[in-house]
CSV table of C-alpha atoms in Angstrom, one decimal:
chain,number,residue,atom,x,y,z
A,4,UNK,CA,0.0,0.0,0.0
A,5,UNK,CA,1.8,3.4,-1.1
A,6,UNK,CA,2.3,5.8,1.6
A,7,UNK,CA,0.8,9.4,1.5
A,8,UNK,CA,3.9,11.3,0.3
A,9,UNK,CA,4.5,9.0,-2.7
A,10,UNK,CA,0.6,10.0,-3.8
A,11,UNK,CA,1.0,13.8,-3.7
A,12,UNK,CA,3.4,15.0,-6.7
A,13,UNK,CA,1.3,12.9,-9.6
A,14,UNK,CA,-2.2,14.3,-7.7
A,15,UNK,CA,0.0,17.7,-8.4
A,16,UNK,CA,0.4,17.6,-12.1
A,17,UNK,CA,-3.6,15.6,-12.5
A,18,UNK,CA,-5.1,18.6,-10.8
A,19,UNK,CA,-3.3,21.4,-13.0
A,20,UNK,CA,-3.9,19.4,-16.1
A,21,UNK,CA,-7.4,19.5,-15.1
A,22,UNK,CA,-7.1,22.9,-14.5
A,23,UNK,CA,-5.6,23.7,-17.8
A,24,UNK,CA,-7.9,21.6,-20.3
A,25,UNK,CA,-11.4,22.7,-18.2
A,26,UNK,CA,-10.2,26.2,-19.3
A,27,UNK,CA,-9.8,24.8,-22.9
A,28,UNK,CA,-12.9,22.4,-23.0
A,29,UNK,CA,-15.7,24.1,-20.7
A,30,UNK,CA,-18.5,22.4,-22.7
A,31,UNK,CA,-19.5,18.8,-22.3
A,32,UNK,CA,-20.2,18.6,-25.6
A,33,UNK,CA,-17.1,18.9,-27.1
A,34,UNK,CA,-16.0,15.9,-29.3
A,35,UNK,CA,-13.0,14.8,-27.2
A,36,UNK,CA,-12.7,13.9,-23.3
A,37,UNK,CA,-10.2,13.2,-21.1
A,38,UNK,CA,-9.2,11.2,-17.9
A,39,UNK,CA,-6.4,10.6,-15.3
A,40,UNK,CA,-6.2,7.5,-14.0
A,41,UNK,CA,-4.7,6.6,-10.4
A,42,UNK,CA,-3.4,2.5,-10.5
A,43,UNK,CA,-5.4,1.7,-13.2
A,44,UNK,CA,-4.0,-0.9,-16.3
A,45,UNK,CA,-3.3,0.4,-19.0
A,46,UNK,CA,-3.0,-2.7,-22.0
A,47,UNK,CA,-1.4,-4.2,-25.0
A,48,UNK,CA,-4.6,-5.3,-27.5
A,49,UNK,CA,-1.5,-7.1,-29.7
A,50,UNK,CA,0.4,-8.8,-26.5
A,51,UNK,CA,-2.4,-8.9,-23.9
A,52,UNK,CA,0.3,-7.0,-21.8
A,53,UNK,CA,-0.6,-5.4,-18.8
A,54,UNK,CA,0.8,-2.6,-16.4
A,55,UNK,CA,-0.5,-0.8,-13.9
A,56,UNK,CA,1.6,2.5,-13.7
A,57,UNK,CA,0.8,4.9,-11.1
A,58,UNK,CA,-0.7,7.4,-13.1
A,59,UNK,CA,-1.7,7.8,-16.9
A,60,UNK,CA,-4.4,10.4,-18.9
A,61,UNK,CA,-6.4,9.2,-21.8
A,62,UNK,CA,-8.2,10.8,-24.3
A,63,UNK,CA,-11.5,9.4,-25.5
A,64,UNK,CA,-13.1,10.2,-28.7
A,65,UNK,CA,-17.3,10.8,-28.2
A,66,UNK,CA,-17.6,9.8,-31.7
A,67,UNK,CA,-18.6,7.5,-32.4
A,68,UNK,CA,-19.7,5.8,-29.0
A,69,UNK,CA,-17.9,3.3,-27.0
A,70,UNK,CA,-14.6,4.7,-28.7
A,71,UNK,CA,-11.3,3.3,-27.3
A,72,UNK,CA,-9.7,5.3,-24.8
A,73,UNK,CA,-5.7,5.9,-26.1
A,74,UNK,CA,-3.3,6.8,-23.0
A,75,UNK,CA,-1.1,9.9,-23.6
A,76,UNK,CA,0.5,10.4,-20.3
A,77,UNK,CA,2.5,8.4,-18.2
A,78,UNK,CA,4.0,9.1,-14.7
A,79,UNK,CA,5.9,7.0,-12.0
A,80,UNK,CA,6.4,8.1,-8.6
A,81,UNK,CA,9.0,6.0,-6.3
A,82,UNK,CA,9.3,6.7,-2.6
A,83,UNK,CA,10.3,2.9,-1.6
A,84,UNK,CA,11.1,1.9,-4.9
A,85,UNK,CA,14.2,2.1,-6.5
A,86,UNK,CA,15.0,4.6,-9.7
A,87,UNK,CA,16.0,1.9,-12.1
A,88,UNK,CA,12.6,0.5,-11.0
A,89,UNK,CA,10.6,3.2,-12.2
A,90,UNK,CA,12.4,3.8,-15.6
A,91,UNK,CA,12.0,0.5,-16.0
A,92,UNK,CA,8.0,1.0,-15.6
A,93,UNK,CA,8.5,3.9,-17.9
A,94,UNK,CA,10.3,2.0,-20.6
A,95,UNK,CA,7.4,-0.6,-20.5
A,96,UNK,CA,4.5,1.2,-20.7
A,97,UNK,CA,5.8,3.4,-23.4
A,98,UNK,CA,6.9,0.5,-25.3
A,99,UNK,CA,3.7,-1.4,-24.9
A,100,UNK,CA,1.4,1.6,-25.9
A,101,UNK,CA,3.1,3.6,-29.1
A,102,UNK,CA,0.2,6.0,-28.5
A,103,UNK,CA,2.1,7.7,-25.4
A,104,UNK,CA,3.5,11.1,-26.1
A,105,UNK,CA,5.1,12.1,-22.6
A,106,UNK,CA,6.8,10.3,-19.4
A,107,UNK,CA,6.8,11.7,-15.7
A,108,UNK,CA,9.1,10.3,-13.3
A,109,UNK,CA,9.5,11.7,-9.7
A,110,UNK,CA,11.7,10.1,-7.4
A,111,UNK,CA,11.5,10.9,-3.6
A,112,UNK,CA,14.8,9.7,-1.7
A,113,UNK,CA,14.5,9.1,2.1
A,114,UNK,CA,17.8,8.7,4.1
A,115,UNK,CA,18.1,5.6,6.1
A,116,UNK,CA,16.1,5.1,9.0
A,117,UNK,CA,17.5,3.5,11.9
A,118,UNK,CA,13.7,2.0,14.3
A,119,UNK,CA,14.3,0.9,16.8
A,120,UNK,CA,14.5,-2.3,17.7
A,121,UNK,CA,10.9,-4.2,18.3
A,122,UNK,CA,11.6,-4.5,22.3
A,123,UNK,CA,11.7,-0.8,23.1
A,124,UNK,CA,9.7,0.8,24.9
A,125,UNK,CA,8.0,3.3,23.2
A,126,UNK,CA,4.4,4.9,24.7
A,127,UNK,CA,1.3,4.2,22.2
A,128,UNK,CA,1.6,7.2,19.5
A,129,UNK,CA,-1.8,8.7,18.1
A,130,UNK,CA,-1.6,10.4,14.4
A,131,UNK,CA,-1.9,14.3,16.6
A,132,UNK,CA,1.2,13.2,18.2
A,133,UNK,CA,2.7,13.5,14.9
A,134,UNK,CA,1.2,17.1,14.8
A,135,UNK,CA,4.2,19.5,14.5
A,136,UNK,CA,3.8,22.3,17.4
A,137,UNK,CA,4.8,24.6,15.2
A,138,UNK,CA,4.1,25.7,11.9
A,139,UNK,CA,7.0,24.0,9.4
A,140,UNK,CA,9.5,26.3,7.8
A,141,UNK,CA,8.6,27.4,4.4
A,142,UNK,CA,9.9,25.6,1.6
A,143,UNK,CA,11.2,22.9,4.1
A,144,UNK,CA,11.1,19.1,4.3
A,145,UNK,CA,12.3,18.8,7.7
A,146,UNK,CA,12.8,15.5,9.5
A,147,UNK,CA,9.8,13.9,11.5
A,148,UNK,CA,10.7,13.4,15.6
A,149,UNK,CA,8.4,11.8,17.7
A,150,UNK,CA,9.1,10.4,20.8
A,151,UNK,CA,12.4,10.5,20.3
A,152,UNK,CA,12.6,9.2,17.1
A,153,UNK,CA,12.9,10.4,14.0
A,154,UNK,CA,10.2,8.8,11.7
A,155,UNK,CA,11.1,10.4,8.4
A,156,UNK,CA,13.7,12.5,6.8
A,157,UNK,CA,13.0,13.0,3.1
A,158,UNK,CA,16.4,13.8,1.4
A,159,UNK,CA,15.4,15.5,-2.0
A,160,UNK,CA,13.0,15.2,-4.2
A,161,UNK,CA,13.6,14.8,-7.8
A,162,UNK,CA,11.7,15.3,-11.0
A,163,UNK,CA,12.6,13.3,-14.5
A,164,UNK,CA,10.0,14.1,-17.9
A,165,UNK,CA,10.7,12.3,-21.1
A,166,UNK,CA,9.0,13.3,-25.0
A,167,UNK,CA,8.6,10.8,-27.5
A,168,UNK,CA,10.9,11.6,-30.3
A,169,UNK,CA,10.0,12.7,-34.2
A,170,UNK,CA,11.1,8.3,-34.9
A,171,UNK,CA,8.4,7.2,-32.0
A,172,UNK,CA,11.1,6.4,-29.3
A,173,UNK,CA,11.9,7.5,-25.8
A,174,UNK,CA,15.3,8.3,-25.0
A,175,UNK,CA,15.1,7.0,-21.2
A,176,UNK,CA,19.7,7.8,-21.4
A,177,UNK,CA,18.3,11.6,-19.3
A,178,UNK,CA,19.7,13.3,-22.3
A,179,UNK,CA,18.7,15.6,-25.0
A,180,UNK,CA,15.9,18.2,-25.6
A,181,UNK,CA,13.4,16.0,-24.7
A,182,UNK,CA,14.7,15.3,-21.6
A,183,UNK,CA,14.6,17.7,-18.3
A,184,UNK,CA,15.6,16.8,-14.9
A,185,UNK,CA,14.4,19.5,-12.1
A,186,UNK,CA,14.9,19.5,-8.5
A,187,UNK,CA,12.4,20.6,-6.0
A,188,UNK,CA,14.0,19.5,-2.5
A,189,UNK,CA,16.2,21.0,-1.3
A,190,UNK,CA,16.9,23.5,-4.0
A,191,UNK,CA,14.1,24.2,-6.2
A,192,UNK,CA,15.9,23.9,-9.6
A,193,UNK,CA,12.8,23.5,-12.1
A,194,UNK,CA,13.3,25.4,-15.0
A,195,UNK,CA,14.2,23.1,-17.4
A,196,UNK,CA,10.9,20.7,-16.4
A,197,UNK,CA,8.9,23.8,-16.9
A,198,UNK,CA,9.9,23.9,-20.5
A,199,UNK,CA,10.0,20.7,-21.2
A,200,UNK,CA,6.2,20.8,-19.6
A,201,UNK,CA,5.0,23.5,-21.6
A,202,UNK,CA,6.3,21.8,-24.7
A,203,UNK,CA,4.4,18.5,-23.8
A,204,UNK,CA,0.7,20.8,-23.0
A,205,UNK,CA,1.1,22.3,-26.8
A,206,UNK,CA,1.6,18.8,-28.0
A,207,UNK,CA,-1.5,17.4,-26.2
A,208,UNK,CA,-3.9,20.0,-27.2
A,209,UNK,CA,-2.7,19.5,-31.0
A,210,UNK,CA,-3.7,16.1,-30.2
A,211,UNK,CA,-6.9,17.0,-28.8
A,212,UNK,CA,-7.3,19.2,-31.9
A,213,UNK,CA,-6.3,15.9,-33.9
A,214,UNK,CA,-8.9,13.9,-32.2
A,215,UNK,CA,-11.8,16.5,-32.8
A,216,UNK,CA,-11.3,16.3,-36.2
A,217,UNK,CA,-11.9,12.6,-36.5
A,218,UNK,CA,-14.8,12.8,-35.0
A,219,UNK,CA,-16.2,15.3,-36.8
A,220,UNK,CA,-15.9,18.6,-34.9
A,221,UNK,CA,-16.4,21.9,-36.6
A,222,UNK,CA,-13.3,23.0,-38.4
A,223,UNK,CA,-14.1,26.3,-37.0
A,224,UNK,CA,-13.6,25.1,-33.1
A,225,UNK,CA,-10.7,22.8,-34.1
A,226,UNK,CA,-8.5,26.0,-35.9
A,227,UNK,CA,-9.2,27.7,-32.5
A,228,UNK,CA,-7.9,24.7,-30.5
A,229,UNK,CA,-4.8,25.0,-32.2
A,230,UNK,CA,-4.5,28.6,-32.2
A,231,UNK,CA,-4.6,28.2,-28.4
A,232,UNK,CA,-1.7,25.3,-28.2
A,233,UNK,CA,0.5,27.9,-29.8
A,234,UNK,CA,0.7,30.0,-26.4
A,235,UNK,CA,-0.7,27.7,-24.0
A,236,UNK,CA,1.4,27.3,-20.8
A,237,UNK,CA,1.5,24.5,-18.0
A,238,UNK,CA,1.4,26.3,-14.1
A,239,UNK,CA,3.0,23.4,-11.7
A,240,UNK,CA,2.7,25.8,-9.0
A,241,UNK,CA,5.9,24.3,-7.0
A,242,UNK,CA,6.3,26.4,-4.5
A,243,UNK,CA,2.3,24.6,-3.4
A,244,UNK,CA,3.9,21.4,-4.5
A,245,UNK,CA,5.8,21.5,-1.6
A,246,UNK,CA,3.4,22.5,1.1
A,247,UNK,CA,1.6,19.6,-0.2
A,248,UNK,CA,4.9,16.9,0.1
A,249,UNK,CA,5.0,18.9,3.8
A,250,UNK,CA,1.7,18.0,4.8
A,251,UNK,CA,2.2,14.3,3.7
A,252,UNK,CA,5.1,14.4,5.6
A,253,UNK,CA,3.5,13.8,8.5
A,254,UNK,CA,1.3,11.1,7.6
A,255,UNK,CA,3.7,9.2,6.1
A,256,UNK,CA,5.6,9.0,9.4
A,257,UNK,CA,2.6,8.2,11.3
A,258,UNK,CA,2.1,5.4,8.6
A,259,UNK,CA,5.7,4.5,9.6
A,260,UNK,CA,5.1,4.2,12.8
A,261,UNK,CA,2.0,2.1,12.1
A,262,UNK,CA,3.9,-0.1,10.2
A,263,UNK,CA,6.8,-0.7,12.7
A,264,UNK,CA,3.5,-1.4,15.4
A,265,UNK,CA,2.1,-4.0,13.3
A,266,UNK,CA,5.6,-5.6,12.8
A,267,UNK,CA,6.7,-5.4,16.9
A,268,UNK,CA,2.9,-6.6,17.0
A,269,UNK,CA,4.1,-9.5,15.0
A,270,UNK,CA,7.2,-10.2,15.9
A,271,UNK,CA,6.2,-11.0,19.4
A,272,UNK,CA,3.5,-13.3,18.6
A,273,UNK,CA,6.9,-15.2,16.9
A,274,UNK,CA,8.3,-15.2,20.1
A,275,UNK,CA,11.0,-12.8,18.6
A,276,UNK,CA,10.5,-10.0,20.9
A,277,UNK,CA,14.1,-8.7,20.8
A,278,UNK,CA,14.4,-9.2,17.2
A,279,UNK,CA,13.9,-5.9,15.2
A,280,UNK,CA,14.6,-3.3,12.6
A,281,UNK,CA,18.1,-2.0,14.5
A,282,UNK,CA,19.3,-5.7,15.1
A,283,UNK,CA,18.4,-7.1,11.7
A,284,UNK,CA,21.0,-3.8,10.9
A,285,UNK,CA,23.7,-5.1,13.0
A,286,UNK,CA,23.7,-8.4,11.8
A,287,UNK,CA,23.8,-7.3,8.0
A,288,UNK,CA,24.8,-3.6,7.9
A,289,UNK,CA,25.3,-4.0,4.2
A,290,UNK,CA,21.8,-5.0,3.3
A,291,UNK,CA,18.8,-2.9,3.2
A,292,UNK,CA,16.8,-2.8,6.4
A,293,UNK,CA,13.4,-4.0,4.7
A,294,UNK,CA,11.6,-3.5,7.9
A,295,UNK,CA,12.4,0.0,7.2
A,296,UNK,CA,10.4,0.7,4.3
């Protein structure tokens, strides 16, 4: 089950799509639609592949009825997972569907936690304890403490976007002019996504453009659809970005702390009381501390 803060940057970029194209398409009966999907499988008709990436828009033609829906967006997030892991996603879904114009991946590193161990004695914890006091510091990500413990510390947060190219491929190498890389945390260094974004915006309302005129839109509407992907611009809003990632911040530790409950919880039903995240370190400092997740 993700955690909170791996939900919030993809949420981000749905919302100020939706933002963007209810500005372009107020009508409902305008010949195209559109839709982002949160977990949902996207699928190879030729392979019967499936994926489930963590978020994807479609666009559906209403013409005729029943019309397939053809993904155009893809987008990753990784919090526990690995980068490799999510390009790898990338590289799938963008190989299994040609249709897909644009690639998102954000990657959220933690710094290693070090639990305690499942016999410590730590007082019950309710999610308020996790309430900071104080307001946060703006444009922070500062560690979580509670109890004497620090839950969370988020290390940066990083931001990857990939266009198809003019011979149908992805170049997933992070090179090029279709490629941008932006940091939001703990410098925000986003420049380069923002014009990488507002290239991928023009390209999806030509396509909405494209669609309308296969389904028969007035050629009147549809020259004004592409008169407006000639200026239109994509607002991230980053600066709200990261109030959001703040506020997740501390459910995401709580959900930490939940987790290392249900494993102590666990654990002593084993009859492994003193066995636990720090002493699973101790005996294998070189590994991963899965219990850490």
């Amino acid at each position: 089950m993700p955690y909170p803060i791996h939900e919030v940057p993809l949420q981000h970029l749905s919302e100020r799509i939706n933002r963007l194209l209810i500005h372009l398409f107020p009508s409902e009966n305008e010949h195209v639609t559109w839709k982002n999907h949160f977990n949902l499988a996207i699928e190879n008709e030729r392979s019967c592949s499936v994926l489930v990436p963590d978020f994807h828009l479609d666009l559906r033609p209403r013409h005729p009825p029943c019309s397939r829906a053809v993904p155009i967006w893809v987008g990753e997030c990784g919090f526990t997972s690995s980068k490799r892991k999510l390009q790898r996603q990338l590289e799938l879904a963008t190989t299994m569907v040609p249709e897909l114009d644009f690639a998102v991946m954000v990657f959220i590193r933690k710094a290693a936690c070090r639990l305690p161990s499942y016999d410590h004695e730590l007082l019950p914890l309710s999610r308020s304890d996790f309430t900071p006091s104080m307001p946060p510091r703006p444009n922070s990500l500062d560690p979580v403490v509670v109890g004497g413990i620090t839950w969370l510390t988020v290390k940066s947060v990083n931001f990857h976007v990939f266009l198809r190219g003019a011979d149908g491929k992805f170049n997933f190498k992070e090179g090029g002019s279709l490629y941008a890389q932006g940091k939001l945390f703990p410098h925000q260094q986003m420049d380069g996504v923002d014009h990488v974004l507002n290239s991928v915006v023009s390209r999806l309302i030509l396509q909405f453009a494209q669609t309308m005129e296969k389904a028969g839109a007035e050629p009147t509407r549809i020259n004004h659809i592409r008169t407006e992907a000639e200026s239109v611009t994509f607002s991230a809003e980053w600066s709200v970005l990261l109030e959001e990632l703040q506020s997740s911040l501390y459910d995401t530790a709580h959900s930490r702390y939940s987790k290392w409950v249900r494993c102590r919880t666990k654990s002593s039903q084993m009859g492994c009381k003193a066995a636990g995240p720090s002493t699973i370190a101790k005996k294998n400092s070189k590994k991963r501390n899965r219990s850490c997740k």
